[in-house]
Each structure stands twice: as C-alpha cells, then as structure tokens.
Amino acid sequence: EDPSLERHFKGHRDAVTSVDFSPNKKQLASGSMDSYLMIWSMKPQMRAYRFVGHKDAVLCVHFSPSGHLVASGSRDKTVRLWITNAKGESTVFKAHTATVRSVHFSSDGQSLVTASDDKTVKVWTVHRQKFLFSLSQHINWVRCARFSPDGRLIVSASDDKTVKLWDKTSRECIYSFCEHGGFVNHVDFHPTGNCIAAGSTDSTVKLWDIRMNRLLQHYQGNSVVNSLSFHPSGNYLVTASNDSTLKILDLLEGRLLYTLHGHQGPATCVAFSRDGDFFASGGSDEQVMVWKTNFDAADYGDAVKPQKYGSSVDVTHGTGVEMDCGIHHKKTKTQDSGRTHEQQEEETSLANTLEHIMGQLDVLTQTVSILEQRLTLTEDKLKECLENQQKIIQNKTN
C-alpha cells in the first residue's frame, strides 16, 4: 500500500520550520516563522495549543524521550523548554549569540544539543539548563546537530559545506565529511548509530558509514533538500525538498520508492513517528501534514538483505550502492517463544512505570526551574524598587 495523507493541520501564520511527534504519538509539535510553537492533538476534534513566548521565528522543535517536555530554538537566540500542558509554561535560556537552528535531546533525556548561526554547537543539561561545553570548529552557520542513539557521538551540519562527527566525552572532532557541494541543511544518525545521512542545497542526499568514514550512497535529486528522517527500521529515508515533494528512499535497494505531492511550495521539514507508522511534514504553505506510512509491514525487513549495485544513485533512475549499516531486523515470533506471556507483560508494565516516573521527574524539575526563574525576576524587581526608593530619599535629603 502507498503512503496516504491522513490529516492536515492549519493554524500557523507563516512557513512551518520543524515538526516532531511525541513518543506516544498522541501529539505533534511544530515550529514556525510566525514565532509560535503549536502542539497538535492526534485525536480528532481535540483542540490545538499555541505556545507564546519566543520573540522571533521558531526554527526547531523536539520532544524529550519521556514526551513531557518540548525544546524549541529561535531566531531570538534563546532555547525554551516547555511543559506540554494547557498552561504552556516554559523556562527560557540565552543559548547562543545568534539564531538557534537546531535542538535535540539525547536518548536518555539528560542532555540537549543546540546549533546556531554563531558557528557553534553547544551541549546542556536538561535539568536546570546548565551549559556544559561548546564545539567550535565550523567556520559558518551550523544548521543541525544530533546525538547518536547511544549518546556518545554528536553529528553537525553546516553552511561551510561540511558534516562533522564529534566525540561527546573528549569533545574532539573525529572526522569531517566534505563531499557536499552546497550548504548542508540537515543531518541525522541511522537507528543503528553506524551511519549518517545528510541533505544539502546541492540537491543531494549522502549516506556515510562512520565506522570506516566512507560514502555508502549518493542520491541526486532536482531540488534543495531541506530535511530528512530515518524510518526506525533503518531501511527507509524520507526527505523534504524545495520542489514541494517528499521522497521516500529504499536504502536496501538503493532506489527512490515514492515521490509524494501535498505541499504548495517548498516542503521544509519532515519526521517519522518513533514507531514509523506515521510521518509528518511542514511547508512554506503554513500547513502541517500527517501521512500514514503504509508501505512497511509489522515484521519489516526479516527477509531483506543488503544488495550490491553500481557506484551512485540518481533518484529519477533508481540505481544504487551497497547499504550495510549493521541493520538489526525485528525478532520473529519463534525467537520470542522462550519468554512467557506473563514475563512479557511484567516487563512492559515495569518499563511503563519507569517511563512514567521519568516523565514526572522531567515535569517536576522543569516546574522548579520555572519557579526559580520567577523568583529571580521578583528579586530583581524588588532590588530595582529599593534602589529607586533610596534615590528618592537621597534626593529629598539633598
């Protein structure tokens, strides 16, 4: 079955810049040039929330692994962490000295990586938003930064036409990929963490194996690639381009699978849900669209093996190269037969309980941070009032 357009959301007043599903798939966050963060409910007839706080365009949004927080970055040089309830409360911190173009939580939810036009990538703690360190070898705007699935690496994409791979512990640049002929708009890790994919203004998508630092696949399109997202199986990649299309690439076959038309004008952002059942896209037409994936069966890829092809890929012709990122396929039912139904239920229940506790901890610490910020503001106002009173007294005395 082909991918199908399930829903479209209208509410933004300018181009949509970023989209992300909550881990439980109940909500969808979007950022826009209109300076608002929107939280859309995936349930029919449920109202959307418009979060107000940023003073300029919101260029990036990302849900925390617990789903209780959303990070947003803006042209106003700040990052905000929002609690995703009706109140829309947030803490704000001055993250960079220029536009913030990318925000991304680590898989454990403890760290946040940000990228900016000030040419730096910065890493922060989520709780109390404490600055940890900067990565500063790019020589132009940094458009995107992502943690690896295990949190040990960071990848960044820049207008200096490079993609850089960093070691989070040593804070050193391990490798620079320089094959792009244009600004690199977006980069992300393959779900296995062994590969990266990047899209560029040179109309290409490139995939590298980061274990050997070699180019695996090269897709030549007809238009600027603004955004991309891996399917959680690792077998597919979806891209959003200036020609208004979304393209789905089959990475095992090394070919273009689908070209989807929906947006009027450039498609600016795209993201799969955490389970891969849906993907969302945003465009300069102010619309957010939700698509049902359809093309992937429940036990995807069990019988699929990486195949060898020619040396490069043109998305209009469908030739390809070897794709081997150590793809892990889903277990079949027979492999799970050793575990009883009760054990599986117990494990699921425990995982859900832990996830709930982590989520509540996120909200609690975020609430404390909000109260601390308010207390600081109150203290500042009190100091200002006292200083004014002292000046009045001094003037009267004189």
Short mmCIF file of C-alpha atoms in Angstrom, two decimals:
data_model
loop_
_atom_site.label_atom_id
_atom_site.label_comp_id
_atom_site.label_asym_id
_atom_site.label_seq_id
_atom_site.Cartn_x
_atom_site.Cartn_y
_atom_site.Cartn_z
CA GLU A 1 0.00 0.00 0.00
CA ASP A 2 1.19 3.52 -0.78
CA PRO A 3 1.63 6.23 1.89
CA SER A 4 -1.59 8.20 2.38
CA LEU A 5 -2.33 11.69 3.67
CA GLU A 6 -4.25 11.20 6.93
CA ARG A 7 -4.70 14.73 8.28
CA HIS A 8 -3.55 18.28 7.76
CA PHE A 9 -3.38 20.96 10.42
CA LYS A 10 -3.89 24.66 9.76
CA GLY A 11 -3.09 27.26 12.40
CA HIS A 12 0.35 28.66 11.69
CA ARG A 13 0.51 32.11 10.09
CA ASP A 14 3.82 31.65 8.31
CA ALA A 15 6.08 28.88 6.97
CA VAL A 16 6.39 25.77 9.14
CA THR A 17 10.04 25.11 10.02
CA SER A 18 10.07 21.95 12.13
CA VAL A 19 7.87 19.00 13.16
CA ASP A 20 8.21 16.23 15.75
CA PHE A 21 5.90 13.52 17.13
CA SER A 22 5.63 12.82 20.84
CA PRO A 23 6.94 9.34 21.72
CA ASN A 24 3.40 8.04 22.40
CA LYS A 25 2.19 9.52 19.07
CA LYS A 26 -0.66 11.39 20.79
CA GLN A 27 0.76 14.84 19.99
CA LEU A 28 2.66 16.57 17.22
CA ALA A 29 4.78 19.69 17.78
CA SER A 30 5.54 22.24 15.08
CA GLY A 31 7.56 25.45 14.93
CA SER A 32 7.04 28.31 12.50
CA MET A 33 8.35 31.59 11.20
CA ASP A 34 5.29 33.12 12.94
CA SER A 35 7.24 32.76 16.27
CA TYR A 36 4.77 30.23 17.73
CA LEU A 37 5.13 26.65 18.87
CA MET A 38 2.00 24.60 18.17
CA ILE A 39 1.06 21.34 19.87
CA TRP A 40 -1.49 19.41 17.82
CA SER A 41 -3.55 16.53 19.19
CA MET A 42 -3.65 13.41 17.05
CA LYS A 43 -7.15 12.68 18.38
CA PRO A 44 -9.91 14.02 16.09
CA GLN A 45 -11.76 17.15 17.27
CA MET A 46 -9.22 17.82 20.04
CA ARG A 47 -8.05 21.42 20.25
CA ALA A 48 -4.50 22.52 19.44
CA TYR A 49 -2.35 24.65 21.73
CA ARG A 50 -0.45 27.71 20.57
CA PHE A 51 2.51 28.37 22.88
CA VAL A 52 3.61 32.00 23.03
CA GLY A 53 7.00 33.04 24.35
CA HIS A 54 9.59 33.35 21.59
CA LYS A 55 10.12 36.86 20.24
CA ASP A 56 11.04 35.71 16.71
CA ALA A 57 10.79 32.73 14.35
CA VAL A 58 10.82 29.24 15.94
CA LEU A 59 13.19 27.21 13.77
CA CYS A 60 13.37 23.86 15.60
CA VAL A 61 11.33 21.69 17.96
CA HIS A 62 11.97 18.33 19.63
CA PHE A 63 10.10 16.20 22.18
CA SER A 64 12.01 14.75 25.13
CA PRO A 65 12.14 10.92 25.31
CA SER A 66 9.51 10.98 28.09
CA GLY A 67 7.24 13.16 25.96
CA HIS A 68 6.61 15.57 28.84
CA LEU A 69 8.89 18.35 27.55
CA VAL A 70 9.37 20.07 24.21
CA ALA A 71 12.53 22.02 23.37
CA SER A 72 12.37 24.87 20.86
CA GLY A 73 15.04 27.10 19.37
CA SER A 74 14.50 30.50 17.83
CA ARG A 75 15.88 33.38 15.85
CA ASP A 76 15.60 35.33 19.13
CA LYS A 77 18.81 33.43 20.19
CA THR A 78 17.04 31.55 23.00
CA VAL A 79 16.03 27.99 23.74
CA ARG A 80 12.81 27.26 25.61
CA LEU A 81 11.79 24.08 27.41
CA TRP A 82 8.02 23.74 27.54
CA ILE A 83 5.77 21.57 29.69
CA THR A 84 3.23 20.19 27.21
CA ASN A 85 0.07 21.02 29.12
CA ALA A 86 -2.67 23.62 28.58
CA LYS A 87 -0.79 26.29 30.57
CA GLY A 88 2.15 26.21 28.16
CA GLU A 89 4.72 27.14 30.80
CA SER A 90 8.37 27.27 29.84
CA THR A 91 11.84 28.11 31.04
CA VAL A 92 13.99 30.20 28.74
CA PHE A 93 17.75 30.49 28.47
CA LYS A 94 20.05 32.55 26.28
CA ALA A 95 21.69 29.70 24.43
CA HIS A 96 23.71 31.40 21.69
CA THR A 97 24.80 34.79 20.40
CA ALA A 98 22.86 34.27 17.13
CA THR A 99 19.87 32.35 15.71
CA VAL A 100 19.33 28.85 17.16
CA ARG A 101 18.63 26.46 14.27
CA SER A 102 18.60 23.05 15.95
CA VAL A 103 17.65 21.43 19.28
CA HIS A 104 17.90 17.71 20.08
CA PHE A 105 17.53 15.64 23.26
CA SER A 106 19.86 12.71 23.99
CA SER A 107 18.12 9.32 24.16
CA ASP A 108 18.35 9.28 27.98
CA GLY A 109 16.71 12.74 28.15
CA GLN A 110 19.53 14.17 30.26
CA SER A 111 21.31 16.31 27.66
CA LEU A 112 20.34 18.80 24.97
CA VAL A 113 22.46 19.73 21.94
CA THR A 114 21.89 23.04 20.14
CA ALA A 115 23.31 24.51 16.92
CA SER A 116 23.47 28.14 15.85
CA ASP A 117 24.42 30.80 13.34
CA ASP A 118 27.18 31.76 15.81
CA LYS A 119 29.04 28.76 14.23
CA THR A 120 28.95 26.69 17.44
CA VAL A 121 27.33 23.51 18.70
CA LYS A 122 26.57 23.56 22.43
CA VAL A 123 25.64 20.85 24.92
CA TRP A 124 23.49 21.49 28.01
CA THR A 125 21.98 19.56 30.89
CA VAL A 126 18.19 19.40 30.57
CA HIS A 127 17.59 19.85 34.30
CA ARG A 128 18.45 23.46 35.25
CA GLN A 129 19.70 24.05 31.68
CA LYS A 130 23.34 24.13 32.75
CA PHE A 131 25.85 24.82 29.96
CA LEU A 132 28.39 22.01 29.59
CA PHE A 133 30.60 22.74 26.57
CA SER A 134 30.90 24.16 23.03
CA LEU A 135 32.11 22.54 19.81
CA SER A 136 33.63 25.29 17.68
CA GLN A 137 35.37 24.09 14.51
CA HIS A 138 32.72 25.06 11.94
CA ILE A 139 33.52 28.24 10.00
CA ASN A 140 29.93 29.11 9.01
CA TRP A 141 26.36 28.76 10.35
CA VAL A 142 25.55 25.38 11.91
CA ARG A 143 22.14 24.25 10.68
CA CYS A 144 21.68 20.95 12.50
CA ALA A 145 23.15 18.85 15.34
CA ARG A 146 22.10 15.41 16.57
CA PHE A 147 23.13 12.95 19.27
CA SER A 148 23.86 9.37 18.23
CA PRO A 149 21.38 6.77 19.55
CA ASP A 150 23.82 5.77 22.31
CA GLY A 151 24.62 9.42 23.16
CA ARG A 152 28.39 9.02 22.72
CA LEU A 153 28.68 10.93 19.44
CA ILE A 154 27.33 14.19 18.01
CA VAL A 155 26.96 14.98 14.31
CA SER A 156 26.63 18.52 12.94
CA ALA A 157 25.86 20.06 9.53
CA SER A 158 26.94 23.50 8.41
CA ASP A 159 26.91 26.15 5.71
CA ASP A 160 30.67 25.57 5.49
CA LYS A 161 29.62 22.52 3.37
CA THR A 162 30.90 20.00 5.95
CA VAL A 163 29.36 17.40 8.19
CA LYS A 164 31.39 16.92 11.37
CA LEU A 165 31.43 13.97 13.73
CA TRP A 166 32.30 14.68 17.40
CA ASP A 167 33.16 12.56 20.41
CA LYS A 168 30.99 13.80 23.30
CA THR A 169 33.47 12.70 26.00
CA SER A 170 36.71 14.08 24.52
CA ARG A 171 34.86 16.95 22.75
CA GLU A 172 37.11 16.40 19.74
CA CYS A 173 36.11 16.39 16.08
CA ILE A 174 36.68 12.80 14.97
CA TYR A 175 36.07 13.33 11.25
CA SER A 176 34.87 15.90 8.71
CA PHE A 177 32.85 14.78 5.68
CA CYS A 178 33.43 17.26 2.86
CA GLU A 179 31.68 15.70 -0.15
CA HIS A 180 28.74 18.13 -0.34
CA GLY A 181 28.90 20.91 -2.92
CA GLY A 182 26.43 23.17 -1.08
CA PHE A 183 25.26 24.20 2.39
CA VAL A 184 24.31 21.14 4.47
CA ASN A 185 20.78 21.71 5.79
CA HIS A 186 20.10 18.57 7.78
CA VAL A 187 21.88 15.52 9.19
CA ASP A 188 20.84 12.53 11.28
CA PHE A 189 22.04 9.17 12.58
CA HIS A 190 20.83 5.84 11.26
CA PRO A 191 18.91 4.00 14.07
CA THR A 192 21.89 1.62 14.47
CA GLY A 193 24.24 4.56 15.01
CA ASN A 194 26.64 3.19 12.38
CA CYS A 195 25.67 5.53 9.53
CA ILE A 196 24.69 9.15 8.99
CA ALA A 197 22.64 10.82 6.26
CA ALA A 198 22.77 14.47 5.21
CA GLY A 199 20.77 16.64 2.80
CA SER A 200 22.11 19.72 1.08
CA THR A 201 21.39 22.74 -1.11
CA ASP A 202 23.30 20.87 -3.84
CA SER A 203 20.11 18.71 -4.19
CA THR A 204 21.81 15.56 -2.91
CA VAL A 205 21.37 13.17 -0.01
CA LYS A 206 24.53 11.37 1.05
CA LEU A 207 24.95 8.43 3.42
CA TRP A 208 28.22 7.56 5.12
CA ASP A 209 29.40 4.59 7.16
CA ILE A 210 31.02 6.30 10.16
CA ARG A 211 32.96 3.19 11.18
CA MET A 212 35.10 3.42 8.03
CA ASN A 213 34.29 7.05 7.11
CA ARG A 214 33.28 6.09 3.59
CA LEU A 215 30.43 7.21 1.36
CA LEU A 216 27.81 4.46 1.05
CA GLN A 217 25.08 6.04 -1.04
CA HIS A 218 24.55 9.22 -3.02
CA TYR A 219 21.13 10.36 -4.21
CA GLN A 220 21.00 13.12 -6.81
CA GLY A 221 17.68 14.98 -6.82
CA ASN A 222 16.35 18.01 -8.65
CA SER A 223 15.94 20.43 -5.77
CA VAL A 224 17.36 21.66 -2.45
CA VAL A 225 16.93 19.06 0.33
CA ASN A 226 15.72 20.81 3.49
CA SER A 227 15.14 17.94 5.88
CA LEU A 228 15.30 14.15 6.24
CA SER A 229 14.29 11.40 8.67
CA PHE A 230 15.15 7.71 9.02
CA HIS A 231 12.39 5.15 9.43
CA PRO A 232 13.04 3.34 12.76
CA SER A 233 13.69 0.10 10.82
CA GLY A 234 16.65 1.87 9.21
CA ASN A 235 15.53 0.59 5.79
CA TYR A 236 13.94 3.82 4.53
CA LEU A 237 14.65 7.54 4.49
CA VAL A 238 12.15 10.34 3.85
CA THR A 239 13.27 13.76 2.55
CA ALA A 240 11.60 17.17 2.14
CA SER A 241 12.63 19.39 -0.77
CA ASN A 242 12.17 22.86 -2.25
CA ASP A 243 10.31 21.36 -5.23
CA SER A 244 7.38 20.78 -2.79
CA THR A 245 7.85 16.99 -2.75
CA LEU A 246 8.55 14.39 -0.10
CA LYS A 247 10.65 11.48 -1.34
CA ILE A 248 10.93 8.06 0.29
CA LEU A 249 14.16 6.23 -0.45
CA ASP A 250 14.58 2.47 -0.08
CA LEU A 251 18.06 2.17 1.41
CA LEU A 252 18.39 -1.59 0.98
CA GLU A 253 17.51 -1.48 -2.72
CA GLY A 254 19.24 1.89 -3.19
CA ARG A 255 16.36 3.46 -5.10
CA LEU A 256 13.58 6.01 -4.97
CA LEU A 257 10.42 4.35 -3.69
CA TYR A 258 7.83 7.19 -3.64
CA THR A 259 7.50 10.85 -4.57
CA LEU A 260 4.68 12.48 -2.63
CA HIS A 261 2.97 15.73 -3.58
CA GLY A 262 0.96 17.61 -0.98
CA HIS A 263 2.51 20.94 -0.13
CA GLN A 264 2.08 24.07 -2.21
CA GLY A 265 5.61 25.48 -2.30
CA PRO A 266 8.76 24.18 -0.60
CA ALA A 267 8.47 21.25 1.82
CA THR A 268 10.60 22.49 4.69
CA CYS A 269 10.62 19.70 7.29
CA VAL A 270 9.75 16.03 7.75
CA ALA A 271 9.91 13.48 10.60
CA PHE A 272 8.83 9.87 11.19
CA SER A 273 6.98 8.96 14.39
CA ARG A 274 9.02 6.89 16.85
CA ASP A 275 7.35 3.65 15.70
CA GLY A 276 7.42 4.55 11.99
CA ASP A 277 3.66 4.19 11.48
CA PHE A 278 3.32 7.87 10.52
CA PHE A 279 5.44 10.74 9.26
CA ALA A 280 4.70 14.46 9.42
CA SER A 281 5.75 17.25 7.07
CA GLY A 282 5.63 21.03 7.12
CA GLY A 283 5.89 23.58 4.35
CA SER A 284 6.10 27.22 3.37
CA ASP A 285 2.34 26.93 2.71
CA GLU A 286 1.83 27.16 6.53
CA GLN A 287 0.45 23.61 6.63
CA VAL A 288 1.38 20.61 8.77
CA MET A 289 0.52 17.27 7.15
CA VAL A 290 0.36 13.82 8.73
CA TRP A 291 0.91 10.80 6.47
CA LYS A 292 0.27 7.12 7.16
CA THR A 293 3.38 5.14 6.20
CA ASN A 294 1.53 2.00 4.97
CA PHE A 295 4.44 0.60 2.96
CA ASP A 296 6.04 -1.22 5.89
CA ALA A 297 4.70 -4.48 7.32
CA ALA A 298 4.80 -5.17 11.06
CA ASP A 299 7.80 -7.53 10.82
CA TYR A 300 9.71 -5.36 8.37
CA GLY A 301 12.84 -6.46 6.67
CA ASP A 302 13.14 -10.01 8.07
CA ALA A 303 13.81 -11.48 4.64
CA VAL A 304 15.58 -8.46 3.17
CA LYS A 305 19.35 -8.49 2.73
CA PRO A 306 21.63 -5.59 1.71
CA GLN A 307 22.36 -5.77 -2.00
CA LYS A 308 25.23 -4.50 -4.12
CA TYR A 309 24.69 -2.11 -7.01
CA GLY A 310 26.62 0.47 -9.01
CA SER A 311 28.51 3.43 -7.65
CA SER A 312 25.95 6.21 -7.38
CA VAL A 313 22.25 6.84 -7.26
CA ASP A 314 20.06 9.17 -9.27
CA VAL A 315 16.62 9.27 -7.68
CA THR A 316 14.98 9.53 -11.10
CA HIS A 317 16.56 6.28 -12.33
CA GLY A 318 16.64 4.09 -9.24
CA THR A 319 20.13 2.55 -9.31
CA GLY A 320 22.02 2.20 -6.05
CA VAL A 321 25.00 1.08 -3.98
CA GLU A 322 25.62 -1.23 -1.07
CA MET A 323 23.87 -0.24 2.16
CA ASP A 324 25.23 -2.05 5.19
CA CYS A 325 24.83 -0.24 8.48
CA GLY A 326 24.55 -3.34 10.63
CA ILE A 327 20.76 -3.23 10.27
CA HIS A 328 19.01 -5.11 13.04
CA HIS A 329 15.74 -6.66 11.93
CA LYS A 330 12.80 -7.32 14.24
CA LYS A 331 12.73 -10.67 16.01
CA THR A 332 10.27 -13.22 14.70
CA LYS A 333 7.64 -14.72 16.96
CA THR A 334 9.52 -18.03 17.23
CA GLN A 335 12.55 -16.25 18.71
CA ASP A 336 10.38 -14.83 21.49
CA SER A 337 8.77 -18.16 22.35
CA GLY A 338 11.16 -18.74 25.29
CA ARG A 339 9.55 -15.92 27.28
CA THR A 340 6.15 -16.43 28.81
CA HIS A 341 3.25 -14.06 28.23
CA GLU A 342 3.30 -13.16 31.95
CA GLN A 343 7.01 -12.24 31.81
CA GLN A 344 6.45 -10.03 28.78
CA GLU A 345 3.50 -8.30 30.47
CA GLU A 346 5.55 -7.79 33.64
CA GLU A 347 8.46 -6.29 31.67
CA THR A 348 6.11 -3.99 29.75
CA SER A 349 4.41 -2.88 32.97
CA LEU A 350 7.78 -2.15 34.62
CA ALA A 351 9.00 -0.22 31.57
CA ASN A 352 5.80 1.85 31.52
CA THR A 353 6.11 2.61 35.24
CA LEU A 354 9.74 3.72 34.85
CA GLU A 355 8.83 5.84 31.84
CA HIS A 356 6.03 7.48 33.84
CA ILE A 357 8.38 8.20 36.78
CA MET A 358 10.97 9.74 34.44
CA GLY A 359 8.28 11.87 32.82
CA GLN A 360 7.02 13.11 36.19
CA LEU A 361 10.63 13.89 37.19
CA ASP A 362 11.02 15.94 33.99
CA VAL A 363 7.88 17.93 34.79
CA LEU A 364 8.86 18.38 38.46
CA THR A 365 12.36 19.68 37.71
CA GLN A 366 11.01 21.88 34.93
CA THR A 367 8.40 23.33 37.31
CA VAL A 368 11.16 24.04 39.86
CA SER A 369 13.17 25.79 37.13
CA ILE A 370 10.15 27.91 36.16
CA LEU A 371 9.60 28.89 39.82
CA GLU A 372 13.30 29.72 40.18
CA GLN A 373 13.15 31.98 37.12
CA ARG A 374 10.07 33.73 38.51
CA LEU A 375 11.76 34.13 41.91
CA THR A 376 14.82 35.66 40.22
CA LEU A 377 12.58 38.10 38.34
CA THR A 378 10.78 39.02 41.58
CA GLU A 379 14.10 39.57 43.36
CA ASP A 380 15.32 41.78 40.51
CA LYS A 381 12.13 43.86 40.69
CA LEU A 382 12.44 44.21 44.49
CA LYS A 383 16.06 45.35 44.14
CA GLU A 384 15.01 47.85 41.49
CA CYS A 385 12.23 49.19 43.75
CA LEU A 386 14.61 49.51 46.72
CA GLU A 387 17.19 51.33 44.60
CA ASN A 388 14.51 53.72 43.37
CA GLN A 389 13.31 54.35 46.95
CA GLN A 390 16.89 55.06 48.07
CA LYS A 391 17.34 57.52 45.21
CA ILE A 392 14.10 59.31 46.16
CA ILE A 393 15.22 59.52 49.83
CA GLN A 394 18.64 60.85 48.80
CA ASN A 395 17.06 63.46 46.54
CA LYS A 396 14.75 64.60 49.37
CA THR A 397 17.68 64.77 51.80
CA ASN A 398 19.68 66.89 49.37
#
